[in-house]
Each structure stands twice: as structure tokens, then as C-alpha cells.
Short mmCIF file of N, CA and C in Angstrom, two decimals:
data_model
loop_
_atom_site.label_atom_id
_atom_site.label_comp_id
_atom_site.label_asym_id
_atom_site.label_seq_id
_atom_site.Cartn_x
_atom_site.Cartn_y
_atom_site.Cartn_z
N UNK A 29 9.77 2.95 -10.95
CA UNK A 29 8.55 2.91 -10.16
C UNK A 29 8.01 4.33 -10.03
N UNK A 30 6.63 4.46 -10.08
CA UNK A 30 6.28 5.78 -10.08
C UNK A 30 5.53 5.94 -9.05
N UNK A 31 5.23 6.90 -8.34
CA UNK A 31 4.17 6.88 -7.21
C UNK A 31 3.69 8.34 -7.38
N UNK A 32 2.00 8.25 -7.05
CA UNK A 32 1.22 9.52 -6.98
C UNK A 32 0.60 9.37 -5.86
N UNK A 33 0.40 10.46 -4.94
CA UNK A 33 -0.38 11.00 -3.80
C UNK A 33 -1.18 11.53 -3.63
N UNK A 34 -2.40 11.39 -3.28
CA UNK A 34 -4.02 12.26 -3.11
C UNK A 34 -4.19 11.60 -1.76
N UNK A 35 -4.79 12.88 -1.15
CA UNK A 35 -5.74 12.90 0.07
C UNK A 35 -7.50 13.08 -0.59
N UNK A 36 -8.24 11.79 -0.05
CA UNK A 36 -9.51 11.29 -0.42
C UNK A 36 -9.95 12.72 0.64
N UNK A 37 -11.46 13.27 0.36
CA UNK A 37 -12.42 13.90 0.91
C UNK A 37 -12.35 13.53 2.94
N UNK A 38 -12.39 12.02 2.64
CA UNK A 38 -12.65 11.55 4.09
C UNK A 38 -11.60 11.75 4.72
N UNK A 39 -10.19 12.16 4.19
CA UNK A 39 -8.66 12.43 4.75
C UNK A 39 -7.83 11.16 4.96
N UNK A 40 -8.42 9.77 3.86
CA UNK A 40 -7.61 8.83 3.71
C UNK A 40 -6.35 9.09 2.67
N UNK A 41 -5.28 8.83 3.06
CA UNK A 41 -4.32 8.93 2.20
C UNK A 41 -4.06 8.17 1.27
N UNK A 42 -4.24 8.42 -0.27
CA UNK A 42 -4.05 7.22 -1.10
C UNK A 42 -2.88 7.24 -1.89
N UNK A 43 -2.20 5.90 -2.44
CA UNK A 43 -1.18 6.08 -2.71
C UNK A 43 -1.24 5.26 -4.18
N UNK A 44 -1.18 5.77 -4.91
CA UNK A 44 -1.17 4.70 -6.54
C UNK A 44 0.41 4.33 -6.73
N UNK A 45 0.63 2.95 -6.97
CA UNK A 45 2.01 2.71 -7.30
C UNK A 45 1.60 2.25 -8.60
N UNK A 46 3.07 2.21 -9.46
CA UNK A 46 3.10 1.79 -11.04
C UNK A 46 4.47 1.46 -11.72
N UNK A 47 4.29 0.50 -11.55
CA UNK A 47 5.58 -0.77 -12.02
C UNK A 47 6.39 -1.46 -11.65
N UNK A 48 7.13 -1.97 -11.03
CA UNK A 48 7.97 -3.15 -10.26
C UNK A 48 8.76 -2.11 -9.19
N UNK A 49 7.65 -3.35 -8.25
CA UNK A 49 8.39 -2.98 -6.96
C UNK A 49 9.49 -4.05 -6.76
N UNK A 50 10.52 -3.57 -7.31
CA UNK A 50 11.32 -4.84 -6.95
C UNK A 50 12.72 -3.90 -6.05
N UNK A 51 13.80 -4.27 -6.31
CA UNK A 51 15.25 -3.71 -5.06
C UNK A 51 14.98 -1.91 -5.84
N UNK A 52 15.41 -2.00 -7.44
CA UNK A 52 15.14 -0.65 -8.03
C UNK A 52 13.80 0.45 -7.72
N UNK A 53 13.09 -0.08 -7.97
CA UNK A 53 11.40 0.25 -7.44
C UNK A 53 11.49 0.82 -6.12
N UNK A 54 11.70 -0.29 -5.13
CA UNK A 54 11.75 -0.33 -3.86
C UNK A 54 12.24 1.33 -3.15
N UNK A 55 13.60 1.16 -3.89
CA UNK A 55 14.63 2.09 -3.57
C UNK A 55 14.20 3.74 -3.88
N UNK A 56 13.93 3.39 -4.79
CA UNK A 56 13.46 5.02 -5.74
C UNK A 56 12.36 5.64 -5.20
N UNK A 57 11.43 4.90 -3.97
CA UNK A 57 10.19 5.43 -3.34
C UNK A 57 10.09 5.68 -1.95
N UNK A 58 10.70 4.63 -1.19
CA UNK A 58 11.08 4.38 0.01
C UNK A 58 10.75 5.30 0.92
N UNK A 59 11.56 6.19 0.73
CA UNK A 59 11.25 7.79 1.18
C UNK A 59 10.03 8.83 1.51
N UNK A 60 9.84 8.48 -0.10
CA UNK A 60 8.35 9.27 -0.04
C UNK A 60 7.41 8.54 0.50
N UNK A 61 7.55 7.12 0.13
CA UNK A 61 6.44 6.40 0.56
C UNK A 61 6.27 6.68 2.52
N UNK A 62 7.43 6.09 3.07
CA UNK A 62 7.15 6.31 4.44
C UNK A 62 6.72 7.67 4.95
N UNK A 63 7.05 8.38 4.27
CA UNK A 63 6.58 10.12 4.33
C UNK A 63 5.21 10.14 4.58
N UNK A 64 4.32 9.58 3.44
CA UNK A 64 3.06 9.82 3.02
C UNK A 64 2.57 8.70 3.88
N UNK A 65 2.63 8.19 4.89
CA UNK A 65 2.29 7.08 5.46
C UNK A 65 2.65 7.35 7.03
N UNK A 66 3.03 8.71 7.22
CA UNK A 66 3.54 9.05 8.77
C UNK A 66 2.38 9.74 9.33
N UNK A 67 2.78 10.21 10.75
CA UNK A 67 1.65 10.92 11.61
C UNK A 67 0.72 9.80 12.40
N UNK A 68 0.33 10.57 13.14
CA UNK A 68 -0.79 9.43 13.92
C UNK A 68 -2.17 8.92 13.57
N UNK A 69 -2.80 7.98 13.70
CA UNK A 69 -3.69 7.59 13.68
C UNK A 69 -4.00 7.42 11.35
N UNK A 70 -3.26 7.75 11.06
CA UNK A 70 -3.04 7.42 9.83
C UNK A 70 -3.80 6.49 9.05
N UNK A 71 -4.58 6.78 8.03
CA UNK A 71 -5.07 5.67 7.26
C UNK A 71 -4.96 5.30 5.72
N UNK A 72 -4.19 4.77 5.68
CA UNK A 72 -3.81 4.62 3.96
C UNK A 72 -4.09 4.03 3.13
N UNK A 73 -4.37 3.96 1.82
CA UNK A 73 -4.77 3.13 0.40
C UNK A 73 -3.52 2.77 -0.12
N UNK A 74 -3.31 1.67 -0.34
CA UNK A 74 -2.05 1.41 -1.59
C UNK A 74 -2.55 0.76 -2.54
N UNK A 75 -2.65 1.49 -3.73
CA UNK A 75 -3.43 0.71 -5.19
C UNK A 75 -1.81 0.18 -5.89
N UNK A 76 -2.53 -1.05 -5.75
CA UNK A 76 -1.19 -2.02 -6.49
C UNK A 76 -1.55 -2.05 -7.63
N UNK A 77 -2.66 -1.76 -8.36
CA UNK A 77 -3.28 -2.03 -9.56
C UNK A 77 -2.53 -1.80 -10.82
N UNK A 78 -1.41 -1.11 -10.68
CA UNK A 78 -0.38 -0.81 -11.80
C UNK A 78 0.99 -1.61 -11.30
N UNK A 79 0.99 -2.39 -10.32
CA UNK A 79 2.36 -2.73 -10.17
C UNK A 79 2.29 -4.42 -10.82
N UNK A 80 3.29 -4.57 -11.89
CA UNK A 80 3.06 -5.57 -11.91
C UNK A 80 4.78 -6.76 -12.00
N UNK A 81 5.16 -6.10 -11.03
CA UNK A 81 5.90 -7.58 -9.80
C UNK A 81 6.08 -6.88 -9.08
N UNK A 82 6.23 -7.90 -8.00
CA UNK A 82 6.57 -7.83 -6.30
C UNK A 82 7.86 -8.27 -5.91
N UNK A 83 8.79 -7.88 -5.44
CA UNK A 83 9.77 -8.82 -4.80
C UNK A 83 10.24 -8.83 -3.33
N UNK A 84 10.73 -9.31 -3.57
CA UNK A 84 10.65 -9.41 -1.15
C UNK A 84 11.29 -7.83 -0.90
N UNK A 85 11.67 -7.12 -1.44
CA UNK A 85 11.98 -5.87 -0.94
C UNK A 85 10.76 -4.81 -1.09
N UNK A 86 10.21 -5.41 -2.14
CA UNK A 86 9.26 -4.87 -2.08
C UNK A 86 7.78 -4.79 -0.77
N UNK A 87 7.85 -6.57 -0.83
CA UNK A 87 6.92 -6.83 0.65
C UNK A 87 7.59 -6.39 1.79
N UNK A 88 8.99 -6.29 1.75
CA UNK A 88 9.45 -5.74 3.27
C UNK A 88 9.18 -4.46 3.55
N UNK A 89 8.92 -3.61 2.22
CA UNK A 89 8.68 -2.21 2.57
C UNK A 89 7.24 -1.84 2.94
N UNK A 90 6.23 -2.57 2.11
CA UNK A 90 4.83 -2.45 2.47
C UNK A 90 4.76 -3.07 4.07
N UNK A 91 5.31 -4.39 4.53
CA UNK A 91 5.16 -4.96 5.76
C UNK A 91 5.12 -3.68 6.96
N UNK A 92 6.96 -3.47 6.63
CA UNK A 92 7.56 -2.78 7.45
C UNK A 92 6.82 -1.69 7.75
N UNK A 93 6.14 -0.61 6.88
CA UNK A 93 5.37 0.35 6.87
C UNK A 93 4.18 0.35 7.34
N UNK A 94 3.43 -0.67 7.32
CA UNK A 94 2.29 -1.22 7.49
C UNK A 94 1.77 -1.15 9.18
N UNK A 95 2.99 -2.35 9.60
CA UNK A 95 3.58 -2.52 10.90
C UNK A 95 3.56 -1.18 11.80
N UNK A 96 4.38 0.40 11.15
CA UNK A 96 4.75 1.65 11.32
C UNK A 96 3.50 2.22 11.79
N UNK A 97 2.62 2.15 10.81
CA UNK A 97 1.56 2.53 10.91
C UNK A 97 0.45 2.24 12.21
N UNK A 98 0.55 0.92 11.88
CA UNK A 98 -0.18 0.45 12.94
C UNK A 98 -0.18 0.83 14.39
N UNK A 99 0.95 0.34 14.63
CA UNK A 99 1.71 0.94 16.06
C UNK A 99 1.35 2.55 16.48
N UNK A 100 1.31 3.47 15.56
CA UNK A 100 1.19 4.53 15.84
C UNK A 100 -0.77 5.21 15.49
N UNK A 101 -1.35 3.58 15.59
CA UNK A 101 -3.06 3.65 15.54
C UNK A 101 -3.51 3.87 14.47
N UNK A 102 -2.67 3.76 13.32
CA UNK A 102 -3.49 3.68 12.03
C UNK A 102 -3.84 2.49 11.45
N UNK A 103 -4.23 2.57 10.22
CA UNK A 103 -4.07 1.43 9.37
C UNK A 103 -3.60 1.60 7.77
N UNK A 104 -3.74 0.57 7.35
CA UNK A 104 -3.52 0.38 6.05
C UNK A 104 -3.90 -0.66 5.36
N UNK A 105 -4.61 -0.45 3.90
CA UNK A 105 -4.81 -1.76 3.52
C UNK A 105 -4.26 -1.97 1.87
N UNK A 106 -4.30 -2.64 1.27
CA UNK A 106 -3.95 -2.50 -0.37
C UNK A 106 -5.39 -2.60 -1.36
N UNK A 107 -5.36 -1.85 -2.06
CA UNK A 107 -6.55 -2.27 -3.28
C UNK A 107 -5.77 -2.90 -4.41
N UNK A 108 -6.76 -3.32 -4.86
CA UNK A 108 -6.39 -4.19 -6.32
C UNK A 108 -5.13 -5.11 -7.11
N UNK A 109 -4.63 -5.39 -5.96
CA UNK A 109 -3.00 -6.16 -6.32
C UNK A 109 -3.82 -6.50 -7.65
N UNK A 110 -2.65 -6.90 -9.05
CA UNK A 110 -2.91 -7.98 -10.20
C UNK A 110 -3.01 -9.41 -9.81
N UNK A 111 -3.20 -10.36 -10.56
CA UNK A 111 -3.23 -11.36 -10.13
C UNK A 111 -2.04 -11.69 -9.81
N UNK A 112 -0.65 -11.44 -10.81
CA UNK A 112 0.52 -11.99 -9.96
C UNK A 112 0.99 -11.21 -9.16
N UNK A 113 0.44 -10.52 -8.52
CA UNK A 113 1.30 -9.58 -7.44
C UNK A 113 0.31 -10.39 -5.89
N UNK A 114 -1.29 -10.65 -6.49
CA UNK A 114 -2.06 -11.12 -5.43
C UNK A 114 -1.31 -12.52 -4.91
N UNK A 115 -1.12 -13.03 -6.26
CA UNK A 115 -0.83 -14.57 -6.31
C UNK A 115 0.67 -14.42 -4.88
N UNK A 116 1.70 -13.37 -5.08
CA UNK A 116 2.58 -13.32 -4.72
C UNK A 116 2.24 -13.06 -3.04
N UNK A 117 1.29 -12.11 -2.78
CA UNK A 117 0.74 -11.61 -1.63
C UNK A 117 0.17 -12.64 -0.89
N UNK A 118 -0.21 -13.95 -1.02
CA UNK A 118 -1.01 -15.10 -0.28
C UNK A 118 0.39 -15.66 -0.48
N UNK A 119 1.11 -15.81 -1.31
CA UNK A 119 2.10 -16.68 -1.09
C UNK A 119 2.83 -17.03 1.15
N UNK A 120 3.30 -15.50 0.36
CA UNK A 120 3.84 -14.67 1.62
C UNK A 120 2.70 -14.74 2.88
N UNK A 121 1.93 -14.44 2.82
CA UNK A 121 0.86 -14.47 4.08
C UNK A 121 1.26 -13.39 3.98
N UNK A 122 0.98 -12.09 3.70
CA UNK A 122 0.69 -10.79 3.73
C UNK A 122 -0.60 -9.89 3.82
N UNK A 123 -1.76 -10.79 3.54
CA UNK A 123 -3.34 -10.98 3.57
C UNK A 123 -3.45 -10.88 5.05
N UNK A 124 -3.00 -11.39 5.80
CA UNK A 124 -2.73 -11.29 7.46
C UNK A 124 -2.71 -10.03 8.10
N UNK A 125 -1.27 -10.03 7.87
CA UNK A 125 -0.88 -8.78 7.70
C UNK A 125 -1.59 -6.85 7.38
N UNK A 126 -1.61 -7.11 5.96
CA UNK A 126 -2.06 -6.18 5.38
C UNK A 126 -3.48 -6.24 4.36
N UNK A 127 -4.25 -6.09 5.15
CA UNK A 127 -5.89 -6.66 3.89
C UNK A 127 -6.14 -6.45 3.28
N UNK A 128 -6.32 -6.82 1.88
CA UNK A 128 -6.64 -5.97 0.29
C UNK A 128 -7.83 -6.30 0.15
N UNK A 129 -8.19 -5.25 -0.77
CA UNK A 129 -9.75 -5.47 -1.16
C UNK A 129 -9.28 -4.73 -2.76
N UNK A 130 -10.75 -5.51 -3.63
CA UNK A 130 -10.70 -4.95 -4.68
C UNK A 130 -11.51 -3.52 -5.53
N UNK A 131 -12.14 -2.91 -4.68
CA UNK A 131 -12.97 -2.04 -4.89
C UNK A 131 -12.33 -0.54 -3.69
N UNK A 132 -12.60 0.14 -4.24
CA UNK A 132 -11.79 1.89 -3.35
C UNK A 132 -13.35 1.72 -2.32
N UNK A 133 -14.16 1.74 -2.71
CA UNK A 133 -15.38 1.78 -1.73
C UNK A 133 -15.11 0.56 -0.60
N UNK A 134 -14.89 -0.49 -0.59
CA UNK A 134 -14.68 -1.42 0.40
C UNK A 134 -13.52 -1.52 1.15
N UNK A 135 -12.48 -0.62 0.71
CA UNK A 135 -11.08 -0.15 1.20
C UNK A 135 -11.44 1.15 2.28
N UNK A 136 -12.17 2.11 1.66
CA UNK A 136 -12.39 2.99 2.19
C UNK A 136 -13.74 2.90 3.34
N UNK A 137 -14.28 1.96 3.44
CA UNK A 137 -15.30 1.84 4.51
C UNK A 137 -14.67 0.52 5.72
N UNK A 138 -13.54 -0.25 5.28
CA UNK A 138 -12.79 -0.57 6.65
C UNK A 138 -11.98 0.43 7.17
N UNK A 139 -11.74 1.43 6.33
CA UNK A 139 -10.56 2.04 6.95
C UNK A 139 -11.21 3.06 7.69
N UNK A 140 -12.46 3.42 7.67
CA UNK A 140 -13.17 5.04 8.32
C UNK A 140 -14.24 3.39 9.70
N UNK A 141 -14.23 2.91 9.37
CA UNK A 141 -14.86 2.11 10.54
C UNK A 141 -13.57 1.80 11.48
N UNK A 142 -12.61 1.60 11.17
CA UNK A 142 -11.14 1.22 12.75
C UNK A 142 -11.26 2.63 12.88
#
């Protein structure tokens, strides 16, 4: 699993993931990921657009983080799951949860409006 980090102009934190988030995936990011996802009032991008599977360790880490976030007044949402990662994401009720959109412009104008 690979992960890259940029701070957007507006000071949203974006996060590109790329390739199976599965127990291996999961494991190898964990770290950084909650890193880049700390502090207060926090607002984050997760482009799923390169990941292509999901597995429940995987949703426990986005949940769990998500959840993290929140609590401490941020948000977070996902851009572009694939179709089987989306397909996987409604399965779960994670759409609830965590709201994806498919465009960085419609990600980035819920997240500067909360």
C-alpha cells in the first residue's frame, strides 16, 4: 500500500491511497495515516481512486479515524472509491458514516462549508 500527503491551498489535508487496503495494506500505513489525520478541527480527503480492495481492516481503519476526527471537530470524507471498493462501501453502510463524493471540487466545498 502506498500513501502520499499534500496540504491543498485551503489547508485541507489530502491523502492519495494506492492498492489494497487489506490486513497488509492496513498495517504498513496505520501510523502515518492517523498522523496525517490528527490535530483539531481537521479536515481530510481520502482518494480511494487507486485502491482497488477493501477489507474490514481496512474499513475499521478509515471508520475508526474518521470517528477520531470527528470528535475532535473535524471532518473527513473519501473521493472516488472504484466501483468495487464503492460497491464494498454501501455494503457496509460507511456512506453514513463517512461521505464520498466523486469530484476533489465537491469534496473540497463540504469540507470548507462544516
Amino acid at each position: 500500500m502506498e500513501m502520499h500527503y499534500s496540504e491543498l491551498d485551503n489547508g485541507i489535508n489530502l491523502i492519495k491511497l494506492n492498492g489494497k487496503l487489506d490486513i497488509i495494506g492496513a498495517s504498513e500505513i496505520e501510523n502515518k495515516f492517523a498522523g496525517y489525520c490528527s490535530g483539531d478541527k481537521v479536515r481530510v480527503i481520502v482518494d480511494l481512486s487507486q485502491v482497488d480492495f477493501l477489507a474490514s481492516i481496512g474499513i475499521r481503519l478509515l471508520v475508526l479515524t474518521a470517528k477520531s476526527v470527528t470528535n475532535r471537530g473535524g471532518k473527513m470524507v473519501l473521493l472516488s472509491p472504484t466501483p468495487e471498493v464503492q460497491s464494498v462501501l454501501e455494503i457496509t453502510g460507511i456512506p453514513a458514516i463517512i461521505p464520498s463524493y466523486s469530484h476533489l471540487e465537491s469534496a473540497e466545498t463540504v469540507l470548507l462549508a462544516s
